[in-house]
mmCIF file of C-alpha atoms in Angstrom:
data_model
loop_
_atom_site.group_PDB
_atom_site.id
_atom_site.type_symbol
_atom_site.label_atom_id
_atom_site.label_comp_id
_atom_site.label_asym_id
_atom_site.label_seq_id
_atom_site.Cartn_x
_atom_site.Cartn_y
_atom_site.Cartn_z
ATOM 1 C CA MET A 112 -35.255 26.538 -46.089
ATOM 2 C CA ARG A 113 -36.530 29.047 -43.580
ATOM 3 C CA MET A 114 -34.637 32.417 -43.731
ATOM 4 C CA GLU A 115 -33.726 34.243 -40.479
ATOM 5 C CA PRO A 116 -35.541 37.801 -40.224
ATOM 6 C CA ALA A 117 -33.120 40.609 -40.825
ATOM 7 C CA GLU A 118 -34.887 42.733 -38.235
ATOM 8 C CA VAL A 119 -34.032 40.314 -35.195
ATOM 9 C CA SER A 120 -31.336 37.885 -35.460
ATOM 10 C CA ARG A 121 -30.560 34.887 -33.126
ATOM 11 C CA GLU A 122 -27.284 36.762 -32.126
ATOM 12 C CA ASP A 123 -29.556 39.616 -31.038
ATOM 13 C CA VAL A 124 -31.361 37.107 -28.767
ATOM 14 C CA ILE A 125 -28.163 35.732 -27.452
ATOM 15 C CA ALA A 126 -26.844 39.259 -26.754
ATOM 16 C CA ALA A 127 -30.086 40.051 -24.897
ATOM 17 C CA ARG A 128 -29.616 36.989 -22.646
ATOM 18 C CA GLU A 129 -26.211 38.578 -21.612
ATOM 19 C CA VAL A 130 -27.992 41.832 -20.687
ATOM 20 C CA LEU A 131 -30.525 40.161 -18.578
ATOM 21 C CA ARG A 132 -28.143 37.810 -16.822
ATOM 22 C CA GLY A 133 -28.578 38.485 -13.045
ATOM 23 C CA VAL A 134 -31.623 40.826 -13.515
ATOM 24 C CA LEU A 135 -34.228 38.068 -14.307
ATOM 25 C CA VAL A 136 -33.994 34.408 -13.391
ATOM 26 C CA PRO A 137 -34.280 31.496 -15.801
ATOM 27 C CA THR A 138 -37.813 29.760 -15.119
ATOM 28 C CA PRO A 139 -38.217 26.207 -14.468
ATOM 29 C CA LEU A 140 -39.425 23.693 -17.061
ATOM 30 C CA LEU A 141 -42.007 21.286 -15.460
ATOM 31 C CA ARG A 142 -43.134 17.999 -17.120
ATOM 32 C CA SER A 143 -46.770 17.633 -17.181
ATOM 33 C CA ARG A 144 -47.878 13.832 -16.964
ATOM 34 C CA VAL A 145 -51.675 14.469 -17.701
ATOM 35 C CA LEU A 146 -50.776 16.431 -20.948
ATOM 36 C CA SER A 147 -48.076 13.962 -21.800
ATOM 37 C CA ASP A 148 -50.642 11.095 -21.605
ATOM 38 C CA ARG A 149 -52.951 12.999 -23.670
ATOM 39 C CA LEU A 150 -50.669 13.704 -26.569
ATOM 40 C CA GLY A 151 -48.782 10.497 -26.396
ATOM 41 C CA GLY A 152 -45.381 11.933 -25.782
ATOM 42 C CA PRO A 153 -43.573 14.255 -23.332
ATOM 43 C CA VAL A 154 -45.238 17.681 -22.505
ATOM 44 C CA PHE A 155 -43.424 20.365 -20.489
ATOM 45 C CA LEU A 156 -44.535 23.672 -19.150
ATOM 46 C CA LYS A 157 -42.292 26.835 -19.294
ATOM 47 C CA CYS A 158 -43.257 28.566 -16.111
ATOM 48 C CA GLU A 159 -42.979 32.281 -16.959
ATOM 49 C CA ASN A 160 -45.746 32.852 -14.455
ATOM 50 C CA LEU A 161 -42.990 32.461 -11.972
ATOM 51 C CA GLN A 162 -40.771 35.084 -13.410
ATOM 52 C CA ARG A 163 -40.393 38.448 -11.627
ATOM 53 C CA THR A 164 -43.372 40.664 -12.093
ATOM 54 C CA GLY A 165 -45.346 37.364 -12.825
ATOM 55 C CA SER A 166 -44.702 37.238 -16.560
ATOM 56 C CA PHE A 167 -42.099 37.128 -19.370
ATOM 57 C CA LYS A 168 -42.648 41.034 -20.018
ATOM 58 C CA GLY A 169 -39.839 42.235 -17.836
ATOM 59 C CA ARG A 170 -37.429 40.591 -20.431
ATOM 60 C CA GLY A 171 -38.161 42.806 -23.384
ATOM 61 C CA ALA A 172 -38.789 46.001 -21.209
ATOM 62 C CA TYR A 173 -35.539 45.833 -19.402
ATOM 63 C CA LEU A 174 -33.508 45.294 -22.685
ATOM 64 C CA ARG A 175 -35.392 48.095 -24.376
ATOM 65 C CA ILE A 176 -34.958 50.622 -21.647
ATOM 66 C CA SER A 177 -31.201 49.565 -20.836
ATOM 67 C CA ARG A 178 -30.403 50.599 -24.524
ATOM 68 C CA LEU A 179 -31.667 54.152 -24.176
ATOM 69 C CA THR A 180 -29.234 56.982 -23.963
ATOM 70 C CA ASP A 181 -29.035 58.786 -20.717
ATOM 71 C CA ALA A 182 -30.732 61.683 -22.262
ATOM 72 C CA GLU A 183 -33.610 59.608 -23.390
ATOM 73 C CA ARG A 184 -33.879 57.925 -20.054
ATOM 74 C CA SER A 185 -33.915 61.117 -18.210
ATOM 75 C CA ARG A 186 -37.278 62.177 -20.254
ATOM 76 C CA GLY A 187 -38.883 59.063 -18.693
ATOM 77 C CA VAL A 188 -40.769 56.321 -20.550
ATOM 78 C CA VAL A 189 -44.410 55.561 -21.294
ATOM 79 C CA ALA A 190 -45.993 52.371 -22.064
ATOM 80 C CA ALA A 191 -49.742 50.939 -22.854
ATOM 81 C CA SER A 192 -50.753 47.574 -21.262
ATOM 82 C CA ALA A 193 -53.605 45.703 -19.711
ATOM 83 C CA GLY A 194 -51.142 44.779 -17.028
ATOM 84 C CA ASN A 195 -48.216 42.472 -17.643
ATOM 85 C CA HIS A 196 -46.261 44.860 -19.963
ATOM 86 C CA ALA A 197 -46.953 47.672 -17.442
ATOM 87 C CA GLN A 198 -45.514 45.931 -14.632
ATOM 88 C CA GLY A 199 -42.519 44.733 -16.881
ATOM 89 C CA VAL A 200 -41.790 48.498 -17.678
ATOM 90 C CA ALA A 201 -42.394 49.807 -14.290
ATOM 91 C CA PHE A 202 -39.964 47.118 -12.814
ATOM 92 C CA ALA A 203 -37.282 47.709 -15.480
ATOM 93 C CA ALA A 204 -37.623 51.565 -15.207
ATOM 94 C CA ALA A 205 -37.249 51.457 -11.514
ATOM 95 C CA LEU A 206 -33.967 49.364 -11.678
ATOM 96 C CA LEU A 207 -32.589 51.583 -14.606
ATOM 97 C CA GLY A 208 -33.470 54.862 -12.979
ATOM 98 C CA ALA A 209 -36.204 56.122 -15.375
ATOM 99 C CA LYS A 210 -39.596 57.600 -14.456
ATOM 100 C CA ALA A 211 -42.289 55.402 -15.813
ATOM 101 C CA THR A 212 -45.890 56.372 -16.788
ATOM 102 C CA VAL A 213 -48.324 53.579 -17.876
ATOM 103 C CA ILE A 214 -51.718 54.046 -19.761
ATOM 104 C CA MET A 215 -54.048 51.047 -18.979
ATOM 105 C CA PRO A 216 -57.452 50.347 -20.267
ATOM 106 C CA GLU A 217 -60.239 51.507 -17.880
ATOM 107 C CA GLY A 218 -61.140 47.903 -17.166
ATOM 108 C CA ALA A 219 -57.668 46.671 -16.385
ATOM 109 C CA PRO A 220 -57.740 44.302 -13.279
ATOM 110 C CA LEU A 221 -57.204 46.136 -9.992
ATOM 111 C CA PRO A 222 -54.372 43.845 -8.836
ATOM 112 C CA LYS A 223 -52.463 44.549 -12.011
ATOM 113 C CA ILE A 224 -52.952 48.343 -11.432
ATOM 114 C CA GLU A 225 -51.801 48.254 -7.996
ATOM 115 C CA ALA A 226 -48.833 45.955 -8.639
ATOM 116 C CA THR A 227 -47.707 48.540 -11.475
ATOM 117 C CA ARG A 228 -47.951 51.328 -9.205
ATOM 118 C CA SER A 229 -46.053 49.568 -6.497
ATOM 119 C CA TYR A 230 -43.059 49.501 -8.848
ATOM 120 C CA GLY A 231 -43.237 53.218 -8.876
ATOM 121 C CA ALA A 232 -45.036 54.009 -12.055
ATOM 122 C CA ASP A 233 -47.573 56.861 -12.567
ATOM 123 C CA ILE A 234 -50.949 55.087 -13.831
ATOM 124 C CA ILE A 235 -53.305 56.707 -16.382
ATOM 125 C CA THR A 236 -56.525 54.872 -17.348
ATOM 126 C CA CYS A 237 -58.004 55.419 -20.720
ATOM 127 C CA GLY A 238 -60.149 53.674 -23.087
ATOM 128 C CA GLN A 239 -61.653 50.275 -23.280
ATOM 129 C CA THR A 240 -59.056 48.179 -25.057
ATOM 130 C CA VAL A 241 -55.198 47.844 -25.163
ATOM 131 C CA ASP A 242 -55.485 49.432 -28.518
ATOM 132 C CA ASP A 243 -57.076 52.452 -27.084
ATOM 133 C CA ALA A 244 -54.385 52.702 -24.559
ATOM 134 C CA LEU A 245 -51.587 52.439 -27.220
ATOM 135 C CA ALA A 246 -53.302 55.385 -28.955
ATOM 136 C CA GLU A 247 -53.087 57.417 -25.878
ATOM 137 C CA ALA A 248 -49.557 56.374 -24.996
ATOM 138 C CA HIS A 249 -48.246 57.730 -28.403
ATOM 139 C CA ALA A 250 -50.037 61.009 -27.759
ATOM 140 C CA TYR A 251 -48.569 61.169 -24.237
ATOM 141 C CA ALA A 252 -45.120 60.534 -25.674
ATOM 142 C CA SER A 253 -45.456 63.211 -28.224
ATOM 143 C CA GLU A 254 -46.787 65.721 -25.684
ATOM 144 C CA HIS A 255 -44.386 65.065 -22.822
ATOM 145 C CA GLY A 256 -41.157 63.879 -24.720
ATOM 146 C CA ALA A 257 -41.132 60.545 -22.939
ATOM 147 C CA VAL A 258 -39.941 57.427 -24.817
ATOM 148 C CA PHE A 259 -42.601 55.126 -25.929
ATOM 149 C CA ILE A 260 -41.829 51.509 -24.991
ATOM 150 C CA HIS A 261 -43.888 49.372 -27.237
ATOM 151 C CA PRO A 262 -45.214 46.201 -25.671
ATOM 152 C CA PHE A 263 -44.359 43.929 -28.666
ATOM 153 C CA ASP A 264 -43.327 45.966 -32.020
ATOM 154 C CA HIS A 265 -39.758 46.889 -31.468
ATOM 155 C CA PRO A 266 -36.570 44.637 -32.193
ATOM 156 C CA ASP A 267 -35.282 45.030 -28.612
ATOM 157 C CA ILE A 268 -38.521 43.730 -27.128
ATOM 158 C CA VAL A 269 -38.804 40.811 -29.590
ATOM 159 C CA ALA A 270 -34.958 39.793 -28.699
ATOM 160 C CA GLY A 271 -35.683 40.126 -24.983
ATOM 161 C CA GLN A 272 -38.682 37.942 -25.214
ATOM 162 C CA GLY A 273 -36.711 35.540 -27.273
ATOM 163 C CA THR A 274 -34.540 34.683 -24.246
ATOM 164 C CA VAL A 275 -37.428 32.409 -23.192
ATOM 165 C CA GLY A 276 -36.702 30.442 -26.497
ATOM 166 C CA LEU A 277 -32.990 29.917 -25.557
ATOM 167 C CA GLU A 278 -34.003 28.779 -22.135
ATOM 168 C CA ILE A 279 -36.387 26.249 -23.724
ATOM 169 C CA LEU A 280 -33.570 24.988 -25.895
ATOM 170 C CA ASP A 281 -31.186 24.674 -22.878
ATOM 171 C CA GLN A 282 -33.691 22.891 -20.678
ATOM 172 C CA CYS A 283 -35.340 20.527 -23.423
ATOM 173 C CA PRO A 284 -32.804 20.351 -26.390
ATOM 174 C CA GLU A 285 -35.041 17.632 -27.928
ATOM 175 C CA VAL A 286 -38.113 20.008 -28.166
ATOM 176 C CA ARG A 287 -40.108 19.556 -31.428
ATOM 177 C CA THR A 288 -42.951 22.014 -30.794
ATOM 178 C CA ILE A 289 -43.407 25.165 -28.671
ATOM 179 C CA ALA A 290 -46.895 26.448 -28.050
ATOM 180 C CA VAL A 291 -46.930 30.210 -27.302
ATOM 181 C CA PRO A 292 -49.673 32.651 -26.482
ATOM 182 C CA VAL A 293 -49.907 35.391 -28.901
ATOM 183 C CA GLY A 294 -51.250 38.868 -28.400
ATOM 184 C CA GLY A 295 -49.302 41.369 -30.431
ATOM 185 C CA GLY A 296 -46.879 38.431 -31.300
ATOM 186 C CA GLY A 297 -43.497 39.789 -29.603
ATOM 187 C CA LEU A 298 -43.146 36.565 -27.573
ATOM 188 C CA ALA A 299 -43.722 34.177 -30.385
ATOM 189 C CA ALA A 300 -41.659 35.959 -32.651
ATOM 190 C CA GLY A 301 -38.683 36.155 -30.217
ATOM 191 C CA ILE A 302 -39.038 32.332 -29.466
ATOM 192 C CA ALA A 303 -39.353 31.505 -33.214
ATOM 193 C CA VAL A 304 -35.934 33.414 -33.837
ATOM 194 C CA ALA A 305 -34.346 31.584 -30.967
ATOM 195 C CA ALA A 306 -35.501 28.334 -31.923
ATOM 196 C CA SER A 307 -34.612 28.902 -35.637
ATOM 197 C CA GLY A 308 -30.973 28.063 -34.583
ATOM 198 C CA GLY A 309 -31.901 25.017 -32.334
ATOM 199 C CA GLY A 310 -31.706 22.378 -35.111
ATOM 200 C CA PRO A 311 -34.143 21.286 -37.871
ATOM 201 C CA GLY A 312 -37.807 20.712 -37.410
ATOM 202 C CA ILE A 313 -38.622 22.798 -34.340
ATOM 203 C CA SER A 314 -42.050 24.338 -34.861
ATOM 204 C CA VAL A 315 -43.400 27.243 -32.993
ATOM 205 C CA VAL A 316 -47.260 27.250 -32.735
ATOM 206 C CA GLY A 317 -48.789 30.622 -31.648
ATOM 207 C CA VAL A 318 -52.214 30.542 -29.936
ATOM 208 C CA GLN A 319 -54.841 33.435 -29.834
ATOM 209 C CA ALA A 320 -58.081 33.643 -28.186
ATOM 210 C CA GLU A 321 -60.869 32.840 -30.734
ATOM 211 C CA ALA A 322 -62.610 36.059 -29.700
ATOM 212 C CA VAL A 323 -59.756 38.290 -30.678
ATOM 213 C CA ALA A 324 -57.559 36.640 -33.282
ATOM 214 C CA PRO A 325 -56.032 39.089 -35.935
ATOM 215 C CA PHE A 326 -52.972 36.842 -36.872
ATOM 216 C CA PRO A 327 -54.548 34.212 -39.142
ATOM 217 C CA ALA A 328 -56.101 36.779 -41.283
ATOM 218 C CA SER A 329 -52.885 38.853 -41.055
ATOM 219 C CA LEU A 330 -50.696 36.144 -42.134
ATOM 220 C CA ALA A 331 -53.127 35.125 -44.994
ATOM 221 C CA ALA A 332 -53.087 38.651 -46.254
ATOM 222 C CA GLY A 333 -49.487 39.340 -45.893
ATOM 223 C CA HIS A 334 -49.989 42.531 -43.749
ATOM 224 C CA PRO A 335 -51.723 43.381 -40.427
ATOM 225 C CA VAL A 336 -55.349 43.068 -40.408
ATOM 226 C CA ARG A 337 -57.233 44.499 -37.543
ATOM 227 C CA ALA A 338 -59.677 42.121 -35.750
ATOM 228 C CA GLN A 339 -63.143 43.398 -34.572
ATOM 229 C CA PRO A 340 -62.816 43.779 -30.642
ATOM 230 C CA SER A 341 -64.755 41.209 -28.731
ATOM 231 C CA ARG A 342 -64.905 40.125 -25.110
ATOM 232 C CA THR A 343 -62.492 37.473 -23.944
ATOM 233 C CA MET A 344 -61.306 36.273 -20.326
ATOM 234 C CA ALA A 345 -57.737 36.270 -21.876
ATOM 235 C CA ASP A 346 -57.354 40.089 -21.635
ATOM 236 C CA GLY A 347 -53.660 39.769 -21.799
ATOM 237 C CA ILE A 348 -53.675 38.632 -25.416
ATOM 238 C CA ALA A 349 -56.575 40.722 -26.580
ATOM 239 C CA VAL A 350 -54.709 42.690 -29.190
ATOM 240 C CA GLY A 351 -56.743 43.850 -32.194
ATOM 241 C CA ARG A 352 -53.790 44.451 -34.579
ATOM 242 C CA PRO A 353 -50.456 42.366 -34.913
ATOM 243 C CA GLY A 354 -47.201 44.041 -34.607
ATOM 244 C CA ASP A 355 -45.480 44.776 -38.027
ATOM 245 C CA ILE A 356 -42.101 43.343 -36.848
ATOM 246 C CA PRO A 357 -43.498 40.142 -35.021
ATOM 247 C CA LEU A 358 -45.894 39.363 -38.059
ATOM 248 C CA ARG A 359 -42.940 39.566 -40.492
ATOM 249 C CA ILE A 360 -40.808 37.393 -38.512
ATOM 250 C CA LEU A 361 -43.694 34.718 -37.851
ATOM 251 C CA ALA A 362 -44.412 34.771 -41.399
ATOM 252 C CA ALA A 363 -40.668 34.413 -42.591
ATOM 253 C CA LEU A 364 -40.274 31.495 -40.058
ATOM 254 C CA ASP A 365 -43.474 29.671 -41.059
ATOM 255 C CA ALA A 366 -45.025 29.978 -37.697
ATOM 256 C CA ARG A 367 -48.580 28.328 -37.267
ATOM 257 C CA ILE A 368 -51.371 30.226 -35.444
ATOM 258 C CA LEU A 369 -54.261 28.455 -33.729
ATOM 259 C CA THR A 370 -57.298 29.833 -32.072
ATOM 260 C CA VAL A 371 -58.963 28.578 -28.835
ATOM 261 C CA THR A 372 -62.277 29.025 -27.298
ATOM 262 C CA GLU A 373 -63.172 30.480 -23.985
ATOM 263 C CA GLU A 374 -64.126 26.999 -22.758
ATOM 264 C CA ASN A 375 -60.741 25.473 -23.409
ATOM 265 C CA LEU A 376 -59.149 28.692 -21.840
ATOM 266 C CA SER A 377 -60.877 27.990 -18.598
ATOM 267 C CA ARG A 378 -60.242 24.214 -18.803
ATOM 268 C CA ALA A 379 -56.547 25.004 -19.187
ATOM 269 C CA LEU A 380 -56.476 27.269 -16.309
ATOM 270 C CA LEU A 381 -58.144 24.761 -14.221
ATOM 271 C CA LEU A 382 -55.858 22.173 -15.360
ATOM 272 C CA CYS A 383 -52.665 24.153 -14.447
ATOM 273 C CA LEU A 384 -53.966 24.974 -11.193
ATOM 274 C CA GLU A 385 -55.252 21.402 -10.268
ATOM 275 C CA ARG A 386 -52.655 19.194 -11.781
ATOM 276 C CA ALA A 387 -49.511 21.207 -12.269
ATOM 277 C CA LYS A 388 -50.114 23.374 -9.159
ATOM 278 C CA GLN A 389 -49.324 26.557 -11.382
ATOM 279 C CA LEU A 390 -51.540 29.710 -10.979
ATOM 280 C CA VAL A 391 -51.784 31.031 -14.527
ATOM 281 C CA GLU A 392 -53.906 33.830 -15.951
ATOM 282 C CA PRO A 393 -56.276 32.948 -19.044
ATOM 283 C CA ALA A 394 -53.961 34.373 -21.610
ATOM 284 C CA GLY A 395 -50.969 32.559 -19.983
ATOM 285 C CA ALA A 396 -52.881 29.426 -20.275
ATOM 286 C CA ALA A 397 -53.545 29.616 -24.032
ATOM 287 C CA GLY A 398 -50.712 27.257 -24.934
ATOM 288 C CA VAL A 399 -52.177 24.505 -22.876
ATOM 289 C CA ALA A 400 -55.723 25.303 -24.105
ATOM 290 C CA ALA A 401 -54.412 24.568 -27.695
ATOM 291 C CA LEU A 402 -53.046 21.233 -26.427
ATOM 292 C CA LEU A 403 -56.676 20.443 -25.264
ATOM 293 C CA GLU A 404 -58.345 21.679 -28.273
ATOM 294 C CA HIS A 405 -55.967 20.565 -31.061
ATOM 295 C CA PRO A 406 -53.973 17.774 -29.609
ATOM 296 C CA ASP A 407 -53.118 16.301 -33.087
ATOM 297 C CA VAL A 408 -51.284 19.232 -34.262
ATOM 298 C CA PHE A 409 -48.534 19.094 -31.637
ATOM 299 C CA GLU A 410 -45.443 16.682 -32.214
ATOM 300 C CA PRO A 411 -43.777 15.679 -28.878
ATOM 301 C CA PRO A 412 -41.656 16.764 -27.057
ATOM 302 C CA VAL A 413 -43.834 19.742 -26.564
ATOM 303 C CA VAL A 414 -43.180 22.784 -24.478
ATOM 304 C CA ALA A 415 -46.147 25.158 -23.773
ATOM 305 C CA VAL A 416 -45.217 28.480 -22.392
ATOM 306 C CA LEU A 417 -47.239 29.608 -19.359
ATOM 307 C CA SER A 418 -46.635 33.209 -20.122
ATOM 308 C CA GLY A 419 -48.242 34.975 -17.160
ATOM 309 C CA GLY A 420 -49.795 34.410 -13.829
ATOM 310 C CA ASN A 421 -51.103 37.763 -12.760
ATOM 311 C CA ILE A 422 -54.930 37.081 -12.366
ATOM 312 C CA ASP A 423 -57.519 39.104 -10.426
ATOM 313 C CA PRO A 424 -58.756 36.846 -7.596
ATOM 314 C CA LEU A 425 -62.410 37.685 -8.541
ATOM 315 C CA LEU A 426 -61.778 36.656 -12.226
ATOM 316 C CA LEU A 427 -60.126 33.631 -10.896
ATOM 317 C CA ALA A 428 -63.127 32.631 -9.042
ATOM 318 C CA LYS A 429 -65.312 33.063 -12.174
ATOM 319 C CA VAL A 430 -62.937 31.178 -14.544
ATOM 320 C CA LEU A 431 -62.559 28.238 -12.154
ATOM 321 C CA ARG A 432 -66.224 27.855 -12.078
ATOM 322 C CA HIS A 433 -66.432 28.098 -15.823
ATOM 323 C CA GLY A 434 -63.704 25.533 -16.072
ATOM 324 C CA LEU A 435 -65.363 23.200 -13.658
ATOM 325 C CA SER A 436 -68.585 23.491 -15.637
ATOM 326 C CA ALA A 437 -66.820 22.674 -18.972
ATOM 327 C CA ALA A 438 -65.122 19.652 -17.253
ATOM 328 C CA GLY A 439 -68.511 18.315 -16.225
ATOM 329 C CA ARG A 440 -67.891 19.073 -12.375
ATOM 330 C CA TYR A 441 -70.149 21.850 -11.796
ATOM 331 C CA LEU A 442 -73.825 22.041 -12.967
ATOM 332 C CA ALA A 443 -76.078 25.080 -12.676
ATOM 333 C CA VAL A 444 -79.739 24.413 -13.466
ATOM 334 C CA ARG A 445 -83.136 25.895 -12.977
ATOM 335 C CA CYS A 446 -85.751 23.489 -11.699
ATOM 336 C CA ARG A 447 -89.462 24.309 -12.170
ATOM 337 C CA MET A 448 -91.862 22.560 -9.751
ATOM 338 C CA PRO A 449 -95.148 22.873 -7.936
ATOM 339 C CA ASP A 450 -95.192 25.440 -5.012
ATOM 340 C CA ARG A 451 -96.075 23.350 -2.006
ATOM 341 C CA PRO A 452 -94.785 22.531 1.421
ATOM 342 C CA GLY A 453 -91.897 19.887 1.230
ATOM 343 C CA ALA A 454 -91.423 20.203 -2.650
ATOM 344 C CA LEU A 455 -87.805 21.912 -2.096
ATOM 345 C CA ALA A 456 -86.722 19.348 0.555
ATOM 346 C CA ALA A 457 -87.791 16.561 -1.833
ATOM 347 C CA LEU A 458 -85.768 17.972 -4.716
ATOM 348 C CA LEU A 459 -82.690 18.473 -2.408
ATOM 349 C CA GLY A 460 -83.181 14.840 -1.138
ATOM 350 C CA GLU A 461 -83.350 13.604 -4.807
ATOM 351 C CA VAL A 462 -80.053 15.430 -5.588
ATOM 352 C CA ALA A 463 -78.392 14.119 -2.398
ATOM 353 C CA SER A 464 -79.440 10.657 -3.309
ATOM 354 C CA LEU A 465 -77.663 10.845 -6.663
ATOM 355 C CA GLY A 466 -74.520 11.644 -4.755
ATOM 356 C CA ALA A 467 -74.288 15.299 -5.978
ATOM 357 C CA ASN A 468 -73.216 18.079 -3.541
ATOM 358 C CA VAL A 469 -75.551 21.137 -3.577
ATOM 359 C CA LEU A 470 -73.479 24.309 -3.445
ATOM 360 C CA ASP A 471 -76.111 26.963 -3.506
ATOM 361 C CA VAL A 472 -79.842 27.304 -3.632
ATOM 362 C CA VAL A 473 -81.968 30.262 -4.893
ATOM 363 C CA HIS A 474 -85.740 30.005 -4.544
ATOM 364 C CA GLU A 475 -87.831 32.177 -6.761
ATOM 365 C CA ARG A 476 -91.795 32.345 -6.587
ATOM 366 C CA VAL A 477 -92.502 35.480 -8.554
ATOM 367 C CA THR A 478 -91.314 35.633 -12.198
ATOM 368 C CA ALA A 479 -93.420 36.528 -15.410
ATOM 369 C CA GLU A 480 -93.014 32.888 -16.741
ATOM 370 C CA LEU A 481 -94.371 31.159 -13.589
ATOM 371 C CA ARG A 482 -97.776 30.267 -12.797
ATOM 372 C CA VAL A 483 -99.211 31.109 -9.433
ATOM 373 C CA ASP A 484 -98.875 27.512 -8.231
ATOM 374 C CA GLU A 485 -95.248 27.049 -9.577
ATOM 375 C CA VAL A 486 -91.820 27.823 -8.086
ATOM 376 C CA GLU A 487 -88.363 27.900 -9.706
ATOM 377 C CA VAL A 488 -85.283 26.875 -7.990
ATOM 378 C CA LEU A 489 -81.855 27.714 -9.237
ATOM 379 C CA LEU A 490 -79.465 24.912 -8.124
ATOM 380 C CA GLN A 491 -75.652 25.003 -8.337
ATOM 381 C CA VAL A 492 -74.385 21.537 -7.755
ATOM 382 C CA GLU A 493 -70.963 19.941 -7.577
ATOM 383 C CA THR A 494 -70.723 16.688 -9.679
ATOM 384 C CA ARG A 495 -67.905 14.212 -10.129
ATOM 385 C CA GLY A 496 -67.475 14.422 -13.818
ATOM 386 C CA PRO A 497 -69.328 14.504 -17.160
ATOM 387 C CA GLY A 498 -70.912 11.138 -16.897
ATOM 388 C CA HIS A 499 -72.226 11.956 -13.322
ATOM 389 C CA CYS A 500 -73.438 15.286 -14.495
ATOM 390 C CA GLN A 501 -75.540 13.757 -17.240
ATOM 391 C CA GLU A 502 -76.860 11.094 -14.793
ATOM 392 C CA VAL A 503 -78.038 13.807 -12.397
ATOM 393 C CA ILE A 504 -79.888 15.659 -15.228
ATOM 394 C CA ARG A 505 -81.495 12.351 -16.548
ATOM 395 C CA GLN A 506 -82.590 11.127 -13.052
ATOM 396 C CA LEU A 507 -84.160 14.422 -12.154
ATOM 397 C CA ARG A 508 -86.018 14.572 -15.372
ATOM 398 C CA GLN A 509 -87.151 10.880 -14.752
ATOM 399 C CA ALA A 510 -88.392 12.115 -11.387
ATOM 400 C CA GLY A 511 -90.702 14.547 -13.172
ATOM 401 C CA TYR A 512 -88.733 17.861 -12.861
ATOM 402 C CA THR A 513 -88.586 20.341 -15.498
ATOM 403 C CA LEU A 514 -84.993 21.525 -15.992
ATOM 404 C CA LEU A 515 -83.967 24.700 -17.514
ATOM 405 C CA PHE A 516 -80.419 25.630 -18.644
ATOM 406 C CA THR A 517 -79.216 29.363 -18.958
#
């Protein structure tokens, strides 16, 4: 029998819900037909991307700051975040009358920086990763006397985030599996605590980006193990070291952690936008990515938490293109051919005859690899799916074109 962790109890999560009542709104639970068909049972999306500030982070931040003494609040608060926790802290501090300073990595998305500033917080950019920002935030707290609001490693933060789990149980009492994006682990730990009282057999599955996934090794070792930093589009969950409290909770409650590829993160974001009409950031779509990559793991009914929707429009454009490519609906190819009049028109005519739509053409005549009588054309083509994509490639090769993929 699983034991409830002593650090955060289900009663703590229930008490947090009362504190948050009227401050943050319960977010909708939407059924996904396409994911239900894929998994052979009901799948729902918990839309925390529609929460105030665009993510679940305001829950824990408000609870934590609300429980500070007047003296502590008067010294101000400081936080470290790539964006969502920053907005949550700035939002909560403004409501509760505390001055907020937020340390953000230098590469944090501009819309997240501007949104955080709009809530009245002072912004300091420092370092390349969330871990760098965390170190700087601790130093700032020591120097200025501000109260550090940790993004995930505090009982109040975990209890506040756990209110998402209570809402899921209210909205879908029959849920068997909950898929949750995992960075430092606060959200997954809180939901696991909430679910521990929702009846036997509810599984919480945490999901990390394959590029930054410290939890599997940490759970195996029984203590936090730092992951080597690596680039991922899911910046919101790119945390190199798990929180001590979330790790202990998830270990005690037998939570499972999966990892997902960049390709499936982009496919998940595209699916959320195209089929569910939900704008979600890559980190927020990690649970859906796990359903695409590991469908056999999840016992329906499944709830996938869309943890955030704060995405830079420029990144959105890149990720959508990546997702279209992964879904076989976008083809980028270099075509080498003789440099003679009419050759480009013939190539484009061939593509058109195959029913593909040319989005962009780049014509290169001078590169080190080309002979003097050759030209290389970079084509960006819209196709109707994987089968059509392969048919375009096959027919172009059959027509004598040399195709290169980069």
